[in-house]
Amino acid sequence: MNKISKGLGSVQKLGPVLGLVLITIILAIMSPNFLTVDNILNVLRQVSINAIIAFGMTFVILTGGIDLSVGSILALGSALTAGMLASGMDPILAVLIGLLAGAIMGLINGVIITKGKVAPFIATLATMTIFRGLTLVYTDGRPITGLSDSISFQMIGKGYFFGIPFPVVTMLIAYFILFFILRKTTFGRGVYAIGGNEEASLLSGLKVDRLKMGVYSITGLLSALAGITLTSRLNSAQPTAGVSYELDAIAAVVLGGTSLSGGRGWIFGTLIGALIIGVLNNGLNLLNVSSFYQQVVKGGVILLAVLLDRKKAA
Amino acid sequence: MKNTPIVEMKNIHKSFFHVEVLKGVDFSLYPGEIHALMGENGAGKSTLMKILTGIHKSDEGEIDYKGEKVTYTSPKDAEKDGIAVIHQELNIIPYLSVAENMFLGKELKHGPFGLLKNKEMNKKSQEYLNRLGITIDSIKPAGELSVGQQQMIEIARAIAADTEVLIMDEPTAALTDREIDTLFKVMNQLRKDGVAIIYISHRMEEIFKICDRITVLRDGQSIGTKETLTTDFEEIVKMMVGRELGERFPKRTSTIGENRFVVDNLSHEGIFENITFNVRKGEILGVAGLMGAGRTEIMETIFGARKKSGGRISLDGKELTIRKPHHAIKAGIGFITEDRKDEGLILGLSVRENLVIPNLKTFSKTGIVKEKKEKQWTEEMILKLRIKTSGPEQEVKSLSGGNQQKVVFGKWLGIEPKLLILDEPTRGVDVGAKKEIYSIMNELTERGFSIIMVSSELPEILGMSDRVMVIHEGKVTAIIDREDANQEKIMEAATGGVRT
């Protein structure tokens, strides 16, 4: 019986990959411009921002939580970094401080959730609004432009590395590090354990609060990383950047097969989930589908994926 | 007892994923009898009941109900026909009133818009409760009642629906002794009214007290049906395990060493106060008391899962500061909780992942898990504790209760604790596995571990403890040596009768 259930498990895991392949084939047939090297690199670059955030979201969702504040952290991290750059700070230092700021914002979420015992949905709903508000205060509601012309900063968003767009490289590096953390470290084991059964984890001696704070900090850091990448790409910080990015990130996690109730899931699925969303966006654009219809299609695909997953589980 | 069975199941076969779970089971039930269904975990009891109530469909065989062949496709079908189940996990909605719970899904309504007839429902539910001889106010929120009372609501709900066959799955697992008495009174009343009851339990004493007949299943086959009056404990156990089990408790030769663990005046306002006791090296201290006496709370406080309001704890002469479970674990204390599914295991993770959790430090270096070492150790544990599993990677969800409990034991053996606290270590575990768990306890104390065992089963307390501490309403009312301990003394102290 176990062998069979294991077998079913791997079929279930293949689901998102099959979905991605299927969508790719359909789009390749319908649009000759789709399967070109240029376009694929383009898709990957578009996907990278969402994927980086969604990796963090995977950690949060695996613990049974949710983080709605990622878009606001992205914006505030981006604005702070841009502000420092505009005032002439060393770009590497500015980027590091920006990342640290993101991690601290995530840590604040973690502290509210663990020490304040506030449900993650509520806690991050509140900080989403607070961080967005602070971004508007800091930028006075206007974009920050005139950033550094330092090549190293420009590289982050616009550069290439052996022909691969730099954001894609960032995404892949983040993926491998996070994959390793989740699969090979005691921290990663703790993430799965807490999501599977928080009470049992606590009684088994896991430092549940500290683990959760770590998870939200990682997500904050990744959101800021996405923000900095975006800033470099646009050569400016927008106060309204990242609005509703949390939804795309959650969608990528769910499409990848991670359970919203925690304890079950994988980061590879999230990468595939983000790719599905990116490929759909790109393909529908190439096919000249109106952006209004694109939303309908995207929502439909998410629904379909979840329904199929249900069927298999039953 | 009438001469025609109300339920007759003939030659029932059922396979899951090509594994035959039921291999031609026969079972018959007469009106007005209480019929125990016994067998080790995995013997097929639940599957048989699920087939009767339409949750599963049998591959072969026939069910006759009141002389007619039936096939139910859902529990609702069966319920309409008068076959109801009282599950181990109660289906009570805490914020609704007793009456609302009783009429849930079959509310009495006025006219086409379905306005509720609240008054009538309140009155009717009160009538049913009175008929069962229970004094519960039907407009009270169900969540304010004790577990035993909630169970009574479920029974009343079944009776209100003209139930003729009542299936009870481990109904006494969470009840106090007094509540069990009430339950048995109600069951006797139902028997007189001609209701047939199928009673599933691991508790021998209760089965011999209340049941008329016992049917034993083993490995998906019916081994036989006995009249309770003409059989005995040994015969039933032998039928269940298929061999002589010998003594119920393994022989315990204890070599007790020096004082190891001291609890001094531990208190938690309103729950327990001035708890003082000690445990010596190699000793098993049994902790008896009624449900709700505060035993679990005391253990949780020692382990750091609850805050104390006063008192001191020391191990090997060193005072401990325990604020969180991981402090206790670091000091060498392990805790096997009473609720293994909610507090003991992470059901979705594998045997390996569960086993190593309290011990991740040993199996990692600078935060990176050494999977090979984990696997090796897990395989050793599986052999050592005789855990029946397909391998280290099997999800613990799919193990039987006894084997899950062994995983919980293994988890704590990994940290080599000096003191192991066991809260109801054999609850929901079948006889065979129980004895294995007792043997593990003996092995541990021989190696110098100290054990505190909280248990509501007196035979277990008497069979395994070197000393017995009795708790009554949050206070220690007696500490009795093994030689002097007996059922009467413990019960007296547990009900607050005497102080020794």
Tab-separated table of N, CA and C in Angstrom, chain A residues 7-125:
chain	number	residue	atom	x	y	z
A	7	GLY	N	3.830	6.180	-5.073
A	7	GLY	CA	3.695	6.371	-6.517
A	7	GLY	C	2.731	7.493	-6.831
A	8	LEU	N	1.587	7.453	-6.147
A	8	LEU	CA	0.588	8.503	-6.344
A	8	LEU	C	1.187	9.858	-6.006
A	9	GLY	N	1.978	9.852	-4.931
A	9	GLY	CA	2.607	11.086	-4.488
A	9	GLY	C	3.439	11.708	-5.588
A	10	SER	N	4.230	10.879	-6.296
A	10	SER	CA	5.097	11.464	-7.304
A	10	SER	C	4.299	11.934	-8.514
A	11	VAL	N	3.182	11.248	-8.810
A	11	VAL	CA	2.313	11.731	-9.887
A	11	VAL	C	1.785	13.112	-9.519
A	12	GLN	N	1.369	13.214	-8.238
A	12	GLN	CA	0.834	14.479	-7.771
A	12	GLN	C	1.895	15.574	-7.877
A	13	LYS	N	3.144	15.188	-7.571
A	13	LYS	CA	4.219	16.155	-7.643
A	13	LYS	C	4.483	16.567	-9.078
A	14	LEU	N	4.266	15.632	-10.009
A	14	LEU	CA	4.507	15.943	-11.414
A	14	LEU	C	3.443	16.878	-11.976
A	15	GLY	N	2.295	16.937	-11.319
A	15	GLY	CA	1.165	17.726	-11.813
A	15	GLY	C	1.536	19.107	-12.314
A	16	PRO	N	2.157	19.930	-11.459
A	16	PRO	CA	2.502	21.292	-11.891
A	16	PRO	C	3.421	21.298	-13.115
A	17	VAL	N	4.387	20.349	-13.146
A	17	VAL	CA	5.309	20.301	-14.280
A	17	VAL	C	4.540	19.979	-15.558
A	18	LEU	N	3.664	18.976	-15.471
A	18	LEU	CA	2.851	18.626	-16.636
A	18	LEU	C	2.030	19.815	-17.086
A	19	GLY	N	1.462	20.543	-16.133
A	19	GLY	CA	0.663	21.730	-16.450
A	19	GLY	C	1.495	22.748	-17.215
A	20	LEU	N	2.713	22.986	-16.721
A	20	LEU	CA	3.589	23.966	-17.362
A	20	LEU	C	3.917	23.522	-18.790
A	21	VAL	N	4.250	22.242	-18.948
A	21	VAL	CA	4.588	21.717	-20.276
A	21	VAL	C	3.406	21.870	-21.223
A	22	LEU	N	2.227	21.521	-20.713
A	22	LEU	CA	1.018	21.590	-21.532
A	22	LEU	C	0.757	23.015	-22.017
A	23	ILE	N	0.811	23.962	-21.060
A	23	ILE	CA	0.563	25.355	-21.424
A	23	ILE	C	1.601	25.838	-22.435
A	24	THR	N	2.865	25.444	-22.205
A	24	THR	CA	3.930	25.839	-23.117
A	24	THR	C	3.669	25.304	-24.529
A	25	ILE	N	3.282	24.043	-24.620
A	25	ILE	CA	3.024	23.453	-25.944
A	25	ILE	C	1.895	24.188	-26.650
A	26	ILE	N	0.808	24.422	-25.902
A	26	ILE	CA	-0.340	25.103	-26.518
A	26	ILE	C	0.075	26.474	-27.045
A	27	LEU	N	0.810	27.230	-26.195
A	27	LEU	CA	1.201	28.577	-26.600
A	27	LEU	C	2.188	28.530	-27.762
A	28	ALA	N	3.069	27.513	-27.769
A	28	ALA	CA	4.046	27.399	-28.858
A	28	ALA	C	3.350	27.159	-30.192
A	29	ILE	N	2.279	26.373	-30.126
A	29	ILE	CA	1.540	26.105	-31.365
A	29	ILE	C	0.808	27.357	-31.831
A	30	MET	N	0.230	28.086	-30.860
A	30	MET	CA	-0.595	29.238	-31.236
A	30	MET	C	0.220	30.455	-31.635
A	31	SER	N	1.408	30.587	-31.049
A	31	SER	CA	2.204	31.768	-31.370
A	31	SER	C	3.627	31.380	-31.741
A	32	PRO	N	4.046	31.672	-32.956
A	32	PRO	CA	5.389	31.282	-33.409
A	32	PRO	C	6.489	32.025	-32.657
A	33	ASN	N	6.166	33.170	-32.066
A	33	ASN	CA	7.182	33.951	-31.369
A	33	ASN	C	7.442	33.465	-29.953
A	34	PHE	N	6.630	32.514	-29.522
A	34	PHE	CA	6.705	32.145	-28.120
A	34	PHE	C	7.990	31.385	-27.773
A	35	LEU	N	8.245	30.318	-28.551
A	35	LEU	CA	9.399	29.481	-28.199
A	35	LEU	C	10.685	29.964	-28.854
A	36	THR	N	11.046	31.214	-28.609
A	36	THR	CA	12.335	31.693	-29.092
A	36	THR	C	13.201	31.981	-27.875
A	37	VAL	N	14.518	31.910	-28.083
A	37	VAL	CA	15.426	32.111	-26.951
A	37	VAL	C	15.177	33.468	-26.290
A	38	ASP	N	15.035	34.488	-27.137
A	38	ASP	CA	14.816	35.829	-26.596
A	38	ASP	C	13.581	35.880	-25.723
A	39	ASN	N	12.504	35.301	-26.236
A	39	ASN	CA	11.248	35.380	-25.488
A	39	ASN	C	11.322	34.595	-24.192
A	40	ILE	N	11.981	33.425	-24.248
A	40	ILE	CA	12.072	32.619	-23.034
A	40	ILE	C	12.861	33.355	-21.950
A	41	LEU	N	13.969	33.993	-22.364
A	41	LEU	CA	14.748	34.767	-21.399
A	41	LEU	C	13.910	35.913	-20.840
A	42	ASN	N	13.104	36.481	-21.718
A	42	ASN	CA	12.209	37.549	-21.317
A	42	ASN	C	11.217	37.081	-20.250
A	43	VAL	N	10.618	35.902	-20.523
A	43	VAL	CA	9.667	35.340	-19.557
A	43	VAL	C	10.358	35.114	-18.220
A	44	LEU	N	11.554	34.514	-18.291
A	44	LEU	CA	12.272	34.209	-17.050
A	44	LEU	C	12.547	35.482	-16.251
A	45	ARG	N	12.910	36.546	-16.972
A	45	ARG	CA	13.196	37.794	-16.272
A	45	ARG	C	11.936	38.349	-15.617
A	46	GLN	N	10.811	38.233	-16.349
A	46	GLN	CA	9.556	38.717	-15.769
A	46	GLN	C	9.153	37.895	-14.548
A	47	VAL	N	9.443	36.612	-14.636
A	47	VAL	CA	9.045	35.712	-13.552
A	47	VAL	C	9.867	35.942	-12.292
A	48	SER	N	11.131	36.366	-12.479
A	48	SER	CA	12.069	36.318	-11.353
A	48	SER	C	11.596	37.077	-10.118
A	49	ILE	N	11.014	38.266	-10.321
A	49	ILE	CA	10.574	39.059	-9.168
A	49	ILE	C	9.537	38.289	-8.356
A	50	ASN	N	8.515	37.800	-9.047
A	50	ASN	CA	7.461	37.062	-8.346
A	50	ASN	C	8.025	35.800	-7.707
A	51	ALA	N	8.918	35.111	-8.429
A	51	ALA	CA	9.446	33.849	-7.906
A	51	ALA	C	10.230	34.082	-6.620
A	52	ILE	N	11.040	35.137	-6.600
A	52	ILE	CA	11.853	35.403	-5.402
A	52	ILE	C	10.943	35.627	-4.191
A	53	ILE	N	9.877	36.383	-4.389
A	53	ILE	CA	8.935	36.602	-3.276
A	53	ILE	C	8.225	35.297	-2.917
A	54	ALA	N	7.849	34.558	-3.956
A	54	ALA	CA	7.078	33.334	-3.715
A	54	ALA	C	7.911	32.279	-2.976
A	55	PHE	N	9.236	32.287	-3.176
A	55	PHE	CA	10.073	31.351	-2.416
A	55	PHE	C	9.901	31.595	-0.913
A	56	GLY	N	9.944	32.885	-0.546
A	56	GLY	CA	9.745	33.211	0.868
A	56	GLY	C	8.356	32.813	1.323
A	57	MET	N	7.378	33.102	0.473
A	57	MET	CA	5.997	32.764	0.807
A	57	MET	C	5.846	31.259	1.034
A	58	THR	N	6.630	30.464	0.295
A	58	THR	CA	6.572	29.014	0.483
A	58	THR	C	6.938	28.645	1.923
A	59	PHE	N	7.999	29.260	2.425
A	59	PHE	CA	8.403	28.996	3.814
A	59	PHE	C	7.269	29.342	4.774
A	60	VAL	N	6.704	30.550	4.562
A	60	VAL	CA	5.656	31.008	5.466
A	60	VAL	C	4.452	30.057	5.420
A	61	ILE	N	4.047	29.708	4.196
A	61	ILE	CA	2.864	28.863	4.057
A	61	ILE	C	3.136	27.459	4.602
A	62	LEU	N	4.360	26.980	4.461
A	62	LEU	CA	4.696	25.670	5.018
A	62	LEU	C	4.534	25.634	6.533
A	63	THR	N	4.778	26.769	7.198
A	63	THR	CA	4.574	26.778	8.655
A	63	THR	C	3.102	26.940	9.011
A	64	GLY	N	2.257	27.057	7.993
A	64	GLY	CA	0.835	27.234	8.256
A	64	GLY	C	0.441	28.696	8.354
A	65	GLY	N	1.342	29.592	7.984
A	65	GLY	CA	1.037	31.024	8.053
A	65	GLY	C	0.774	31.618	6.678
A	66	ILE	N	0.764	32.952	6.626
A	66	ILE	CA	0.591	33.668	5.364
A	66	ILE	C	1.242	35.040	5.556
A	67	ASP	N	1.750	35.620	4.493
A	67	ASP	CA	2.347	36.951	4.623
A	67	ASP	C	1.778	37.865	3.544
A	68	LEU	N	0.913	38.785	3.967
A	68	LEU	CA	0.296	39.704	3.010
A	68	LEU	C	1.144	40.951	2.805
A	69	SER	N	2.185	41.118	3.618
A	69	SER	CA	2.919	42.387	3.604
A	69	SER	C	4.076	42.407	2.607
A	70	VAL	N	4.275	41.309	1.849
A	70	VAL	CA	5.463	41.232	0.982
A	70	VAL	C	5.545	42.384	-0.023
A	71	GLY	N	4.410	42.763	-0.593
A	71	GLY	CA	4.411	43.841	-1.585
A	71	GLY	C	4.829	45.171	-0.970
A	72	SER	N	4.385	45.397	0.260
A	72	SER	CA	4.729	46.648	0.936
A	72	SER	C	6.190	46.650	1.363
A	73	ILE	N	6.691	45.482	1.790
A	73	ILE	CA	8.112	45.393	2.153
A	73	ILE	C	8.956	45.662	0.910
A	74	LEU	N	8.504	45.098	-0.215
A	74	LEU	CA	9.197	45.340	-1.486
A	74	LEU	C	9.292	46.839	-1.746
A	75	ALA	N	8.171	47.534	-1.566
A	75	ALA	CA	8.141	48.968	-1.877
A	75	ALA	C	9.023	49.772	-0.924
A	76	LEU	N	8.916	49.482	0.377
A	76	LEU	CA	9.693	50.245	1.357
A	76	LEU	C	11.181	49.938	1.223
A	77	GLY	N	11.498	48.663	1.003
A	77	GLY	CA	12.898	48.288	0.807
A	77	GLY	C	13.470	48.992	-0.414
A	78	SER	N	12.671	49.019	-1.468
A	78	SER	CA	13.079	49.663	-2.711
A	78	SER	C	13.285	51.166	-2.496
A	79	ALA	N	12.343	51.793	-1.809
A	79	ALA	CA	12.419	53.245	-1.595
A	79	ALA	C	13.632	53.602	-0.736
A	80	LEU	N	13.854	52.823	0.340
A	80	LEU	CA	14.986	53.110	1.226
A	80	LEU	C	16.301	52.984	0.466
A	81	THR	N	16.431	51.929	-0.312
A	81	THR	CA	17.659	51.728	-1.076
A	81	THR	C	17.857	52.871	-2.067
A	82	ALA	N	16.774	53.221	-2.761
A	82	ALA	CA	16.852	54.292	-3.754
A	82	ALA	C	17.233	55.613	-3.081
A	83	GLY	N	16.647	55.854	-1.916
A	83	GLY	CA	16.946	57.077	-1.179
A	83	GLY	C	18.425	57.168	-0.843
A	84	MET	N	18.974	56.048	-0.363
A	84	MET	CA	20.390	56.027	0.009
A	84	MET	C	21.271	56.248	-1.215
A	85	LEU	N	20.872	55.603	-2.316
A	85	LEU	CA	21.655	55.751	-3.543
A	85	LEU	C	21.627	57.194	-4.035
A	86	ALA	N	20.418	57.766	-3.980
A	86	ALA	CA	20.257	59.134	-4.485
A	86	ALA	C	21.085	60.119	-3.661
A	87	SER	N	21.282	59.771	-2.373
A	87	SER	CA	22.092	60.657	-1.540
A	87	SER	C	23.574	60.332	-1.657
A	88	GLY	N	23.902	59.441	-2.595
A	88	GLY	CA	25.294	59.212	-2.925
A	88	GLY	C	26.002	58.135	-2.123
A	89	MET	N	25.260	57.278	-1.452
A	89	MET	CA	25.899	56.222	-0.681
A	89	MET	C	26.510	55.169	-1.601
A	90	ASP	N	27.480	54.465	-1.081
A	90	ASP	CA	28.093	53.375	-1.833
A	90	ASP	C	27.020	52.330	-2.185
A	91	PRO	N	26.886	51.973	-3.469
A	91	PRO	CA	25.777	51.107	-3.884
A	91	PRO	C	25.740	49.773	-3.150
A	92	ILE	N	26.870	49.140	-2.944
A	92	ILE	CA	26.855	47.829	-2.284
A	92	ILE	C	26.337	47.956	-0.866
A	93	LEU	N	26.814	49.009	-0.176
A	93	LEU	CA	26.346	49.245	1.188
A	93	LEU	C	24.843	49.526	1.195
A	94	ALA	N	24.390	50.332	0.239
A	94	ALA	CA	22.960	50.676	0.167
A	94	ALA	C	22.119	49.424	-0.033
A	95	VAL	N	22.595	48.557	-0.913
A	95	VAL	CA	21.846	47.322	-1.176
A	95	VAL	C	21.795	46.462	0.088
A	96	LEU	N	22.930	46.333	0.768
A	96	LEU	CA	22.961	45.509	1.980
A	96	LEU	C	22.029	46.068	3.051
A	97	ILE	N	22.039	47.396	3.199
A	97	ILE	CA	21.149	48.001	4.193
A	97	ILE	C	19.687	47.793	3.790
A	98	GLY	N	19.419	47.916	2.483
A	98	GLY	CA	18.056	47.678	1.994
A	98	GLY	C	17.594	46.267	2.318
A	99	LEU	N	18.476	45.288	2.103
A	99	LEU	CA	18.118	43.900	2.405
A	99	LEU	C	17.878	43.722	3.896
A	100	LEU	N	18.758	44.337	4.693
A	100	LEU	CA	18.622	44.243	6.144
A	100	LEU	C	17.284	44.832	6.583
A	101	ALA	N	16.925	45.978	5.964
A	101	ALA	CA	15.653	46.616	6.316
A	101	ALA	C	14.496	45.655	6.036
A	102	GLY	N	14.576	44.948	4.898
A	102	GLY	CA	13.528	43.977	4.571
A	102	GLY	C	13.457	42.881	5.618
A	103	ALA	N	14.636	42.381	6.013
A	103	ALA	CA	14.661	41.314	7.016
A	103	ALA	C	14.076	41.797	8.331
A	104	ILE	N	14.372	43.047	8.687
A	104	ILE	CA	13.841	43.584	9.942
A	104	ILE	C	12.317	43.715	9.868
A	105	MET	N	11.827	44.179	8.712
A	105	MET	CA	10.361	44.268	8.568
A	105	MET	C	9.730	42.882	8.718
A	106	GLY	N	10.373	41.872	8.129
A	106	GLY	CA	9.869	40.505	8.279
A	106	GLY	C	9.917	40.067	9.729
A	107	LEU	N	11.026	40.429	10.398
A	107	LEU	CA	11.168	40.060	11.810
A	107	LEU	C	10.050	40.686	12.643
A	108	ILE	N	9.703	41.932	12.296
A	108	ILE	CA	8.596	42.587	13.015
A	108	ILE	C	7.311	41.759	12.860
A	109	ASN	N	7.052	41.319	11.625
A	109	ASN	CA	5.902	40.426	11.424
A	109	ASN	C	5.995	39.223	12.346
A	110	GLY	N	7.171	38.596	12.372
A	110	GLY	CA	7.367	37.392	13.174
A	110	GLY	C	7.139	37.646	14.655
A	111	VAL	N	7.623	38.773	15.139
A	111	VAL	CA	7.463	39.084	16.561
A	111	VAL	C	5.989	39.294	16.888
A	112	ILE	N	5.290	40.034	16.027
A	112	ILE	CA	3.855	40.270	16.285
A	112	ILE	C	3.105	38.933	16.326
A	113	ILE	N	3.466	38.051	15.387
A	113	ILE	CA	2.747	36.778	15.276
A	113	ILE	C	3.059	35.860	16.459
A	114	THR	N	4.350	35.764	16.849
A	114	THR	CA	4.692	34.810	17.904
A	114	THR	C	4.502	35.395	19.302
A	115	LYS	N	5.080	36.554	19.546
A	115	LYS	CA	5.000	37.120	20.900
A	115	LYS	C	3.640	37.755	21.152
A	116	GLY	N	3.077	38.387	20.118
A	116	GLY	CA	1.772	39.013	20.283
A	116	GLY	C	0.628	38.045	20.076
A	117	LYS	N	0.957	36.837	19.625
A	117	LYS	CA	-0.046	35.806	19.361
A	117	LYS	C	-1.190	36.325	18.480
A	118	VAL	N	-0.800	37.021	17.403
A	118	VAL	CA	-1.795	37.528	16.453
A	118	VAL	C	-1.778	36.586	15.240
A	119	ALA	N	-2.950	36.272	14.694
A	119	ALA	CA	-3.003	35.399	13.523
A	119	ALA	C	-2.217	36.052	12.380
A	120	PRO	N	-1.412	35.242	11.639
A	120	PRO	CA	-0.572	35.802	10.572
A	120	PRO	C	-1.349	36.647	9.571
A	121	PHE	N	-2.549	36.232	9.246
A	121	PHE	CA	-3.348	36.982	8.274
A	121	PHE	C	-3.579	38.410	8.760
A	122	ILE	N	-3.983	38.523	10.019
A	122	ILE	CA	-4.289	39.835	10.593
A	122	ILE	C	-3.006	40.650	10.777
A	123	ALA	N	-1.998	40.006	11.344
A	123	ALA	CA	-0.755	40.721	11.632
A	123	ALA	C	-0.177	41.315	10.356
A	124	THR	N	-0.103	40.515	9.276
A	124	THR	CA	0.540	41.010	8.068
A	124	THR	C	-0.397	41.909	7.267
A	125	LEU	N	-1.703	41.766	7.503
A	125	LEU	CA	-2.643	42.718	6.893
A	125	LEU	C	-2.357	44.118	7.452
